[in-house]
Amino acid sequence: MNENEQLFRSMLNLGEKPKAKVSPVSETKNDSGGKFDFMGAVKETLNEVPYNVSVTENGAIGYKTTGHPLLDINFAASSLRNKSDREIIDMFEKAYYDTPLDSILWLFYLRDVRGGMGERRSFRIILKHMSENHPEVIAGVIPYIAEYGRYDDMWVLLETNFRKPVLELIKEQIVSDLNGAKENKSISLLGKWLPSRCSKNPKNKEYVRVICDGLGIAPYTYQKITSTLRKHLKIVECDMSAGRWSVIDYNKVPAKANLLYNSAFLKHDEERRRKFLSALENHEEGVKINAGTLFPHDIVHKYWNNLKCDQTLEELWKALPGETGDANTMIVCDGSGSMWQPIDRKAGNNSLRAVEACFALTIYFAERMAGVYKNKFITFGSRPKYISIANCKTLRNKIDLLRMYEDCSSTNVEAVFDMVLETAVNNQLTQEQLPNTVLILSDMEFNDSYACYPRLDATLFGHITKKYETVGYKMPKLAFWNLCSRTGTIPMKQNENGLVLVSGFSPATMKMVMSGNLDPFDAMLDVLYTERYRPIYETVKGICNGSREMEEQA
C-alpha cells in the first residue's frame, strides 16, 4: 500500500484493504471433484453463435453445424449432388471419426433404394474411399451392397484392393444364375447390371476387361453369359432393340422402364399397351404396374411440361408405395424463386428442379395424411397461402393447381409462423390444438428477419421461437426437409417440442420425421438402428463403436 493510500485510509478509519474473495473449488457451480470437462465446455461454446454461424442466400442467420457431423451430412444429403468428391469424403470422414458404427449404418441408408434415400453417386464415392482407407470395415459388407443398391455399385471396388473378393462374388453369382436359368428358376439381377461389352463408356469397357481377365474368360464367353442371363431376366431393353414388342409382359416391366419407354410402347405396340392401361384403370385382377423403385419426383418431373393427362403417369402415381404421415402434421411447401434452380446444377436445365421435388412430396404426403390436414397444405413465397387438392381428380390437376399459386418474389418462412401464431391467438387455441408437427419442404434459403439484422447472435428461428413464448405458446415440433440448400445453413439445432433434420427425395424419409424422439440426432438413429440395417450392424459392430446397441430380435 503506498503512502497516500495509507494516509487516506487512516483518516477515513477504513482499516486494511479487503482482499478479493476467491471461492474454493467446492463452492463453484461446476464442482465435479476437480474433474470439470473444460474441453467439453469449449466444444459447447463453439457450437453456439457467434462462433457457429451460417447465413442463407437471403440473409437469414442459422448454424453451420448441429454439433453432430453425421446429422450434418444427413441434412445435406440432397446437396451432395453438387459437391465435389473431396467435399463429400471430408463430410463423411468427420462423421466416421465421431461415430463410426452410426456412420456405416447411415452409408447404407443413404444408398438404400427402398427403405432409405436411394442416393447413388455419393454412396459410391464414400464406398471407394472407405475401401482404400478403412478396408477392415468394408471387407464384410461387400455381399450386402447389391441388396441395398445395385450390383454395379460394386464396380468402383474393382479399382481397389478389393478387386479379388468382388470378382469371386461375381463368379459365384454367375454360376448360380446360369444354373437357375437352366432350371427356369428366379435369378439375381447381376446379369442386368454387368457392364456391356459393346458399351461406348470407356469406364464400362475397362470393367469388362477387368472382369474377363479376373475370371479368366474370353470376351466372347462373357458376351454369351450376359446375353443368356438377360434373356432369362427378360430385360425389356433387349426385346425393344430386337423389335420383339409383342413378347413384352407389361405386368413385369420395371418401374423406371415404364417411366422412360411409355411413348415407345405406344408407338410400336399401341393396342396391347392401351389395353394394359385400361385394365389397370379398371382394377382388373392380376394386372399391375411396377412403381416400387420410383420416387414421387420421378413422375412429377416427367409430367412437368406435359400439358395433357398421361394415363401411364397417373397409374404409376397410384402404384407408389404408401408412407403414411402423422394425422396432425401441417405441410409447408416452399414455392419461392430459388426453388426453380436445378438440384444437380452440373446436369443442366432439363434436370430435376427443387420445386418439382417439393411439389411431388407435398402432394404425396398430403394425399396420405388423415384428419383435418388430409389434402391440405400451406405454400409460401412472400406470404403464406392455403391450398386444398381435395377436389382434384388427377395428379395432372394437382400439379396445375399448385403452379397457379407460384410466388417467386421471396422466401418469407417467418410469415408462415406468424400466420400460425395469429390463428392460435385469434381463436384462443390451446397448445394441443396447434399442429403437432410442421413439415417444411424447402431449399432452406430463407429470408432474414428485420428483428435479427444485423446481429449475428440472433438466429431466424430463435427469433420466431421468442415470438411464440411471448404470448404463451411453444413452437410445434419442426421437421426441416432440405431439398437442395446451397449455403448449408442449418435453421435450428434443438426445439423443446421436437426437431427433425432430413434431406433427400424419398418418401421413406418420413419415418425419420415421424420419430417420437425430440432430439434430431436420436430421431435419425431411430431409423438407422432398425431391422432393415441389422446385417450391416452385425457385420461391423465388432470393429466400430456406435451410439447405441440394436435391440435383439424378439
CSV table of C-alpha atoms in Angstrom, one decimal, residues 133-468:
chain,number,residue,atom,x,y,z
A,133,ASN,CA,-8.6,-46.1,-46.1
A,134,HIS,CA,-10.7,-48.3,-43.8
A,135,PRO,CA,-10.6,-51.7,-45.6
A,136,GLU,CA,-11.4,-53.7,-42.4
A,137,VAL,CA,-14.8,-52.0,-42.3
A,138,ILE,CA,-15.7,-52.6,-45.9
A,139,ALA,CA,-14.5,-56.2,-46.2
A,140,GLY,CA,-17.5,-57.7,-44.5
A,141,VAL,CA,-20.2,-55.6,-46.1
A,142,ILE,CA,-19.5,-56.2,-49.8
A,143,PRO,CA,-22.1,-59.0,-50.0
A,144,TYR,CA,-24.8,-56.6,-48.9
A,145,ILE,CA,-24.1,-53.8,-51.4
A,146,ALA,CA,-26.4,-55.2,-54.1
A,147,GLU,CA,-29.2,-55.8,-51.6
A,148,TYR,CA,-29.4,-52.1,-50.7
A,149,GLY,CA,-28.4,-50.7,-54.1
A,150,ARG,CA,-27.4,-52.4,-57.3
A,151,TYR,CA,-24.7,-54.8,-58.4
A,152,ASP,CA,-22.9,-52.1,-60.4
A,153,ASP,CA,-22.3,-50.2,-57.2
A,154,MET,CA,-19.5,-52.7,-56.6
A,155,TRP,CA,-17.7,-51.9,-59.8
A,156,VAL,CA,-15.8,-49.0,-58.1
A,157,LEU,CA,-14.2,-51.7,-55.9
A,158,LEU,CA,-12.6,-53.2,-59.0
A,159,GLU,CA,-10.3,-50.2,-58.9
A,160,THR,CA,-9.1,-51.1,-55.3
A,161,ASN,CA,-7.5,-53.9,-53.4
A,162,PHE,CA,-11.0,-55.5,-53.1
A,163,ARG,CA,-10.9,-56.5,-56.8
A,164,LYS,CA,-10.3,-60.2,-55.9
A,165,PRO,CA,-13.3,-60.6,-53.5
A,166,VAL,CA,-15.6,-58.7,-55.9
A,167,LEU,CA,-14.6,-60.9,-58.8
A,168,GLU,CA,-15.1,-64.0,-56.6
A,169,LEU,CA,-18.6,-62.8,-55.7
A,170,ILE,CA,-19.4,-62.2,-59.4
A,171,LYS,CA,-18.1,-65.7,-60.3
A,172,GLU,CA,-20.2,-67.4,-57.7
A,173,GLN,CA,-23.4,-65.4,-58.6
A,174,ILE,CA,-22.9,-66.1,-62.4
A,175,VAL,CA,-22.6,-69.9,-61.7
A,176,SER,CA,-25.7,-69.8,-59.5
A,177,ASP,CA,-27.7,-67.7,-62.0
A,178,LEU,CA,-26.7,-69.8,-65.0
A,179,ASN,CA,-27.9,-72.9,-63.2
A,180,GLY,CA,-31.1,-71.1,-62.2
A,181,ALA,CA,-31.7,-70.1,-65.8
A,182,LYS,CA,-31.3,-73.7,-67.0
A,183,GLU,CA,-33.8,-74.8,-64.4
A,184,ASN,CA,-36.1,-71.9,-65.3
A,185,LYS,CA,-35.9,-70.5,-61.7
A,186,SER,CA,-35.7,-67.0,-60.5
A,187,ILE,CA,-32.2,-65.5,-60.6
A,188,SER,CA,-30.5,-62.3,-59.4
A,189,LEU,CA,-30.2,-59.0,-61.3
A,190,LEU,CA,-26.5,-59.4,-61.8
A,191,GLY,CA,-26.9,-60.1,-65.5
A,192,LYS,CA,-28.8,-56.8,-65.9
A,193,TRP,CA,-26.0,-54.7,-64.3
A,194,LEU,CA,-22.9,-56.5,-65.7
A,195,PRO,CA,-21.2,-53.9,-67.9
A,196,SER,CA,-22.0,-54.4,-71.6
A,197,ARG,CA,-19.2,-55.4,-73.9
A,198,CYS,CA,-20.5,-53.1,-76.6
A,199,SER,CA,-20.8,-50.1,-74.3
A,200,LYS,CA,-19.4,-46.8,-75.5
A,201,ASN,CA,-18.5,-45.7,-72.0
A,202,PRO,CA,-14.7,-46.1,-71.5
A,203,LYS,CA,-15.1,-46.9,-67.8
A,204,ASN,CA,-17.5,-49.8,-68.6
A,205,LYS,CA,-15.1,-51.1,-71.3
A,206,GLU,CA,-12.4,-51.2,-68.7
A,207,TYR,CA,-14.6,-53.0,-66.2
A,208,VAL,CA,-15.4,-55.7,-68.9
A,209,ARG,CA,-11.7,-56.2,-69.4
A,210,VAL,CA,-11.0,-56.4,-65.7
A,211,ILE,CA,-13.9,-59.0,-65.2
A,212,CYS,CA,-12.8,-61.1,-68.2
A,213,ASP,CA,-9.2,-61.1,-67.1
A,214,GLY,CA,-10.1,-61.7,-63.5
A,215,LEU,CA,-12.4,-64.7,-64.3
A,216,GLY,CA,-10.0,-66.0,-67.0
A,217,ILE,CA,-12.7,-66.0,-69.7
A,218,ALA,CA,-12.7,-64.8,-73.3
A,219,PRO,CA,-14.7,-61.7,-74.2
A,220,TYR,CA,-17.0,-63.9,-76.4
A,221,THR,CA,-17.7,-66.1,-73.4
A,222,TYR,CA,-18.5,-63.0,-71.3
A,223,GLN,CA,-20.9,-61.8,-74.1
A,224,LYS,CA,-22.7,-65.2,-74.0
A,225,ILE,CA,-23.0,-65.1,-70.2
A,226,THR,CA,-24.6,-61.6,-70.2
A,227,SER,CA,-27.0,-62.4,-73.2
A,228,THR,CA,-28.1,-65.7,-71.6
A,229,LEU,CA,-28.8,-64.1,-68.2
A,230,ARG,CA,-30.6,-61.1,-69.8
A,231,LYS,CA,-32.7,-63.3,-71.9
A,232,HIS,CA,-33.8,-65.2,-68.9
A,233,LEU,CA,-34.5,-62.0,-67.0
A,234,LYS,CA,-36.5,-60.7,-70.0
A,235,ILE,CA,-34.7,-57.4,-69.9
A,236,VAL,CA,-37.2,-55.1,-71.7
A,237,GLU,CA,-34.5,-53.1,-73.5
A,238,CYS,CA,-33.3,-56.3,-75.2
A,239,ASP,CA,-36.8,-57.1,-76.6
A,240,MET,CA,-37.2,-53.4,-77.7
A,241,SER,CA,-33.9,-53.3,-79.5
A,242,ALA,CA,-34.7,-56.6,-81.3
A,243,GLY,CA,-38.2,-55.4,-82.2
A,244,ARG,CA,-39.9,-58.1,-80.1
A,245,TRP,CA,-42.7,-55.7,-78.9
A,246,SER,CA,-45.3,-58.4,-78.8
A,247,VAL,CA,-43.4,-60.5,-76.2
A,248,ILE,CA,-43.1,-57.7,-73.6
A,249,ASP,CA,-45.1,-58.6,-70.5
A,250,TYR,CA,-46.3,-55.2,-69.2
A,251,ASN,CA,-47.0,-56.6,-65.8
A,252,LYS,CA,-43.3,-57.2,-65.4
A,253,VAL,CA,-41.8,-54.1,-66.9
A,254,PRO,CA,-39.6,-52.4,-64.2
A,255,ALA,CA,-40.7,-49.1,-62.7
A,256,LYS,CA,-38.1,-46.9,-64.5
A,257,ALA,CA,-38.7,-48.6,-67.8
A,258,ASN,CA,-42.5,-47.8,-67.5
A,259,LEU,CA,-41.5,-44.2,-67.0
A,260,LEU,CA,-38.9,-43.9,-69.7
A,261,TYR,CA,-40.4,-46.0,-72.5
A,262,ASN,CA,-44.1,-45.4,-72.4
A,263,SER,CA,-44.0,-43.3,-75.6
A,264,ALA,CA,-42.1,-46.1,-77.4
A,265,PHE,CA,-44.6,-48.7,-76.1
A,266,LEU,CA,-47.5,-46.7,-77.5
A,267,LYS,CA,-45.7,-46.1,-80.8
A,268,HIS,CA,-44.7,-49.7,-81.5
A,269,ASP,CA,-47.3,-51.7,-79.5
A,270,GLU,CA,-50.2,-49.3,-79.1
A,271,GLU,CA,-53.1,-51.8,-79.0
A,272,ARG,CA,-51.6,-54.0,-76.3
A,273,ARG,CA,-50.3,-51.1,-74.3
A,274,ARG,CA,-53.6,-49.2,-74.2
A,275,LYS,CA,-55.4,-52.5,-73.3
A,276,PHE,CA,-53.0,-52.9,-70.4
A,277,LEU,CA,-53.5,-49.3,-69.2
A,278,SER,CA,-57.3,-49.7,-69.5
A,279,ALA,CA,-57.2,-52.9,-67.4
A,280,LEU,CA,-55.1,-51.0,-64.8
A,281,GLU,CA,-57.6,-48.2,-64.6
A,282,ASN,CA,-60.5,-50.7,-64.2
A,283,HIS,CA,-58.6,-52.6,-61.4
A,284,GLU,CA,-58.7,-55.9,-63.3
A,285,GLU,CA,-57.4,-58.8,-61.3
A,286,GLY,CA,-53.8,-59.8,-61.9
A,287,VAL,CA,-53.0,-56.5,-63.7
A,288,LYS,CA,-50.3,-54.3,-62.1
A,289,ILE,CA,-47.8,-51.6,-62.9
A,290,ASN,CA,-44.5,-51.6,-61.1
A,291,ALA,CA,-43.5,-48.4,-59.3
A,292,GLY,CA,-41.6,-49.7,-56.3
A,293,THR,CA,-38.3,-48.1,-57.0
A,294,LEU,CA,-39.7,-44.8,-58.3
A,295,PHE,CA,-39.8,-41.6,-56.2
A,296,PRO,CA,-42.7,-39.1,-56.5
A,297,HIS,CA,-40.5,-36.6,-58.2
A,298,ASP,CA,-39.6,-39.0,-61.0
A,299,ILE,CA,-43.3,-38.9,-62.1
A,300,VAL,CA,-43.8,-35.2,-61.5
A,301,HIS,CA,-40.7,-34.3,-63.4
A,302,LYS,CA,-41.9,-36.4,-66.4
A,303,TYR,CA,-45.3,-34.7,-66.1
A,304,TRP,CA,-44.0,-31.1,-65.7
A,305,ASN,CA,-44.1,-29.9,-69.3
A,306,ASN,CA,-46.7,-32.4,-70.4
A,307,LEU,CA,-49.9,-30.5,-70.6
A,308,LYS,CA,-52.1,-33.5,-71.2
A,309,CYS,CA,-53.3,-36.1,-68.7
A,310,ASP,CA,-51.0,-39.1,-69.1
A,311,GLN,CA,-52.6,-42.5,-68.2
A,312,THR,CA,-49.3,-44.2,-67.5
A,313,LEU,CA,-48.1,-41.5,-65.2
A,314,GLU,CA,-51.4,-41.4,-63.4
A,315,GLU,CA,-51.3,-45.2,-62.8
A,316,LEU,CA,-47.6,-45.1,-61.7
A,317,TRP,CA,-48.5,-42.4,-59.2
A,318,LYS,CA,-51.3,-44.5,-57.8
A,319,ALA,CA,-48.9,-47.5,-57.5
A,320,LEU,CA,-46.3,-45.7,-55.5
A,321,PRO,CA,-45.6,-47.4,-52.1
A,322,GLY,CA,-47.5,-45.8,-49.3
A,323,GLU,CA,-45.8,-43.9,-46.5
A,324,THR,CA,-48.5,-42.7,-44.1
A,325,GLY,CA,-47.9,-39.4,-42.2
A,326,ASP,CA,-49.0,-38.3,-38.8
A,327,ALA,CA,-52.6,-37.1,-38.8
A,328,ASN,CA,-51.6,-33.9,-37.0
A,329,THR,CA,-48.9,-32.7,-39.4
A,330,MET,CA,-49.1,-29.5,-41.4
A,331,ILE,CA,-47.1,-29.5,-44.6
A,332,VAL,CA,-45.4,-26.2,-45.7
A,333,CYS,CA,-44.3,-26.1,-49.3
A,334,ASP,CA,-41.7,-23.6,-50.5
A,335,GLY,CA,-42.7,-22.1,-53.8
A,336,SER,CA,-40.2,-19.3,-54.0
A,337,GLY,CA,-38.0,-18.3,-56.9
A,338,SER,CA,-34.8,-20.1,-55.6
A,339,MET,CA,-36.6,-23.4,-55.8
A,340,TRP,CA,-36.6,-23.2,-59.6
A,341,GLN,CA,-32.9,-23.9,-59.9
A,342,PRO,CA,-31.8,-27.4,-61.0
A,343,ILE,CA,-30.9,-29.6,-58.0
A,344,ASP,CA,-27.9,-31.0,-59.8
A,345,ARG,CA,-26.5,-27.9,-61.5
A,346,LYS,CA,-24.0,-29.9,-63.5
A,347,ALA,CA,-26.8,-31.8,-65.2
A,348,GLY,CA,-28.2,-28.8,-67.0
A,349,ASN,CA,-31.5,-27.0,-67.1
A,350,ASN,CA,-33.6,-30.1,-68.1
A,351,SER,CA,-32.7,-31.9,-64.9
A,352,LEU,CA,-34.8,-32.1,-61.8
A,353,ARG,CA,-35.6,-28.8,-60.1
A,354,ALA,CA,-36.2,-28.4,-56.4
A,355,VAL,CA,-39.7,-27.1,-57.0
A,356,GLU,CA,-40.6,-30.3,-58.8
A,357,ALA,CA,-39.4,-32.4,-55.9
A,358,CYS,CA,-41.1,-30.1,-53.4
A,359,PHE,CA,-44.5,-30.3,-55.2
A,360,ALA,CA,-44.2,-34.1,-55.6
A,361,LEU,CA,-43.5,-34.8,-51.9
A,362,THR,CA,-46.1,-32.2,-50.9
A,363,ILE,CA,-48.9,-33.8,-52.9
A,364,TYR,CA,-47.7,-37.3,-52.0
A,365,PHE,CA,-47.9,-36.7,-48.2
A,366,ALA,CA,-51.0,-34.5,-48.3
A,367,GLU,CA,-52.9,-37.4,-50.0
A,368,ARG,CA,-51.8,-39.8,-47.3
A,369,MET,CA,-52.5,-37.6,-44.3
A,370,ALA,CA,-55.5,-38.2,-42.1
A,371,GLY,CA,-57.9,-35.8,-40.4
A,372,VAL,CA,-58.0,-32.1,-40.9
A,373,TYR,CA,-54.7,-32.0,-42.8
A,374,LYS,CA,-55.6,-34.5,-45.5
A,375,ASN,CA,-55.3,-33.0,-49.0
A,376,LYS,CA,-54.4,-29.6,-47.5
A,377,PHE,CA,-51.2,-27.7,-47.0
A,378,ILE,CA,-49.6,-24.2,-47.0
A,379,THR,CA,-47.3,-22.8,-49.7
A,380,PHE,CA,-45.3,-19.7,-49.3
A,381,GLY,CA,-43.2,-17.1,-51.2
A,382,SER,CA,-43.6,-13.6,-49.9
A,383,ARG,CA,-46.7,-14.7,-47.9
A,384,PRO,CA,-48.4,-18.0,-47.0
A,385,LYS,CA,-51.3,-19.4,-49.0
A,386,TYR,CA,-53.7,-22.2,-48.1
A,387,ILE,CA,-54.3,-24.9,-50.8
A,388,SER,CA,-56.7,-27.8,-50.9
A,389,ILE,CA,-56.3,-30.6,-53.5
A,390,ALA,CA,-59.4,-32.4,-52.3
A,391,ASN,CA,-61.4,-31.7,-55.5
A,392,CYS,CA,-58.6,-32.5,-57.9
A,393,LYS,CA,-59.2,-35.8,-59.6
A,394,THR,CA,-55.8,-36.4,-61.2
A,395,LEU,CA,-52.1,-35.8,-60.5
A,396,ARG,CA,-52.1,-33.5,-63.5
A,397,ASN,CA,-54.9,-31.4,-61.9
A,398,LYS,CA,-52.9,-31.2,-58.6
A,399,ILE,CA,-49.7,-30.1,-60.3
A,400,ASP,CA,-51.7,-27.4,-62.3
A,401,LEU,CA,-53.3,-26.1,-59.1
A,402,LEU,CA,-50.0,-25.7,-57.3
A,403,ARG,CA,-48.5,-23.9,-60.2
A,404,MET,CA,-51.3,-21.3,-60.0
A,405,TYR,CA,-50.0,-20.3,-56.6
A,406,GLU,CA,-46.4,-19.8,-57.6
A,407,ASP,CA,-44.8,-16.9,-55.9
A,408,CYS,CA,-41.1,-16.3,-56.9
A,409,SER,CA,-40.8,-13.0,-55.1
A,410,SER,CA,-39.5,-14.0,-51.8
A,411,THR,CA,-38.7,-16.9,-49.3
A,412,ASN,CA,-40.5,-15.5,-46.2
A,413,VAL,CA,-40.9,-18.5,-44.0
A,414,GLU,CA,-41.4,-16.2,-40.9
A,415,ALA,CA,-44.7,-15.2,-42.4
A,416,VAL,CA,-45.9,-18.8,-42.2
A,417,PHE,CA,-45.2,-19.0,-38.4
A,418,ASP,CA,-46.7,-15.5,-37.9
A,419,MET,CA,-49.9,-16.8,-39.6
A,420,VAL,CA,-50.0,-19.9,-37.4
A,421,LEU,CA,-49.5,-17.8,-34.2
A,422,GLU,CA,-52.1,-15.3,-35.3
A,423,THR,CA,-54.6,-18.1,-35.9
A,424,ALA,CA,-53.9,-19.5,-32.4
A,425,VAL,CA,-54.2,-16.2,-30.6
A,426,ASN,CA,-57.4,-15.1,-32.5
A,427,ASN,CA,-59.1,-18.4,-31.8
A,428,GLN,CA,-57.7,-18.7,-28.3
A,429,LEU,CA,-56.4,-22.2,-29.0
A,430,THR,CA,-54.6,-24.4,-26.6
A,431,GLN,CA,-51.2,-25.7,-27.3
A,432,GLU,CA,-52.7,-29.1,-28.1
A,433,GLN,CA,-54.9,-27.6,-30.8
A,434,LEU,CA,-52.0,-26.4,-32.8
A,435,PRO,CA,-50.4,-28.7,-35.4
A,436,ASN,CA,-48.3,-31.3,-33.6
A,437,THR,CA,-45.7,-31.2,-36.4
A,438,VAL,CA,-44.9,-28.6,-39.1
A,439,LEU,CA,-43.1,-30.2,-42.0
A,440,ILE,CA,-41.2,-27.6,-44.1
A,441,LEU,CA,-40.1,-28.8,-47.6
A,442,SER,CA,-37.6,-26.2,-48.9
A,443,ASP,CA,-34.1,-25.4,-50.1
A,444,MET,CA,-33.7,-23.7,-46.7
A,445,GLU,CA,-32.5,-20.4,-48.2
A,446,PHE,CA,-34.9,-18.4,-46.1
A,447,ASN,CA,-35.3,-14.6,-45.8
A,448,ASP,CA,-33.7,-12.8,-42.9
A,449,SER,CA,-35.8,-11.2,-40.2
A,450,TYR,CA,-35.6,-7.4,-39.6
A,451,ALA,CA,-35.6,-8.1,-35.9
A,452,CYS,CA,-32.4,-10.1,-36.2
A,453,TYR,CA,-30.5,-7.8,-38.6
A,454,PRO,CA,-27.5,-7.1,-38.3
A,455,ARG,CA,-26.9,-9.2,-35.1
A,456,LEU,CA,-25.0,-12.5,-35.6
A,457,ASP,CA,-26.2,-13.8,-32.2
A,458,ALA,CA,-29.9,-13.8,-33.2
A,459,THR,CA,-30.9,-16.7,-35.5
A,460,LEU,CA,-34.1,-16.6,-37.5
A,461,PHE,CA,-35.9,-19.4,-35.7
A,462,GLY,CA,-34.6,-18.3,-32.4
A,463,HIS,CA,-36.4,-15.0,-33.0
A,464,ILE,CA,-39.6,-16.9,-34.2
A,465,THR,CA,-39.5,-19.1,-31.0
A,466,LYS,CA,-39.4,-16.0,-28.8
A,467,LYS,CA,-42.5,-14.6,-30.6
A,468,TYR,CA,-44.4,-17.7,-29.6
